[in-house]
Amino acid sequence: MSSCSSDDPAQAKAWQRDFCAKLGSWQDARHATTASVADDDAGVGQKGQSFEFDDTESAARAVIDASNRLDREGLEQGGSHILDDTVNAVGGDIRAEGRAVSYCDSSGFETLVGSAG
């Protein structure tokens, strides 16, 4: 499979950048929610957890939508399955998250995402 089957390379790069930015936003929101839950478990305030969970859910939907566009446009690289990896990452699969992060690395947008783990 070609790494870029889109007829417009600039548009393809824009979609890849959008995906990677949304993946990074989801990682940030997930981290904030995880930190909030840890704080709640330690008795450090309980306000905001629902809001942070909503942010994480919204970010998860956005990154899945962005991965669906990459899949639809044939912008997978090296036999990756970016839509499956993204859905599985959002579901908690750290290996799938690592593959999604690697996709961003190989697309040149490594600064938009954190390392998986």
C-alpha angles and dihedrals in degrees: 000000000000119000091227119024094161115113090223113058092191091054091047090053090048091053091048091049090048091052093048093047090050091046089053091048091051090050090050093048092047091049091050091050092048091049091048092052090049090050090048090051088052091049096251102140128303103216118112100026092111091048092049091048089052089051090052092049091048092048090048092054091047095052092046090051090050092049090049089057091051090049093047091049093048094243097144118127132216095355093308121156099212097177093051092043092050095048090048092046091053087050090057104268104144093192091055089049089052090053091050090050089048088053089057091046092053091045091056097251100104092130091065095063138049125233113271114256 
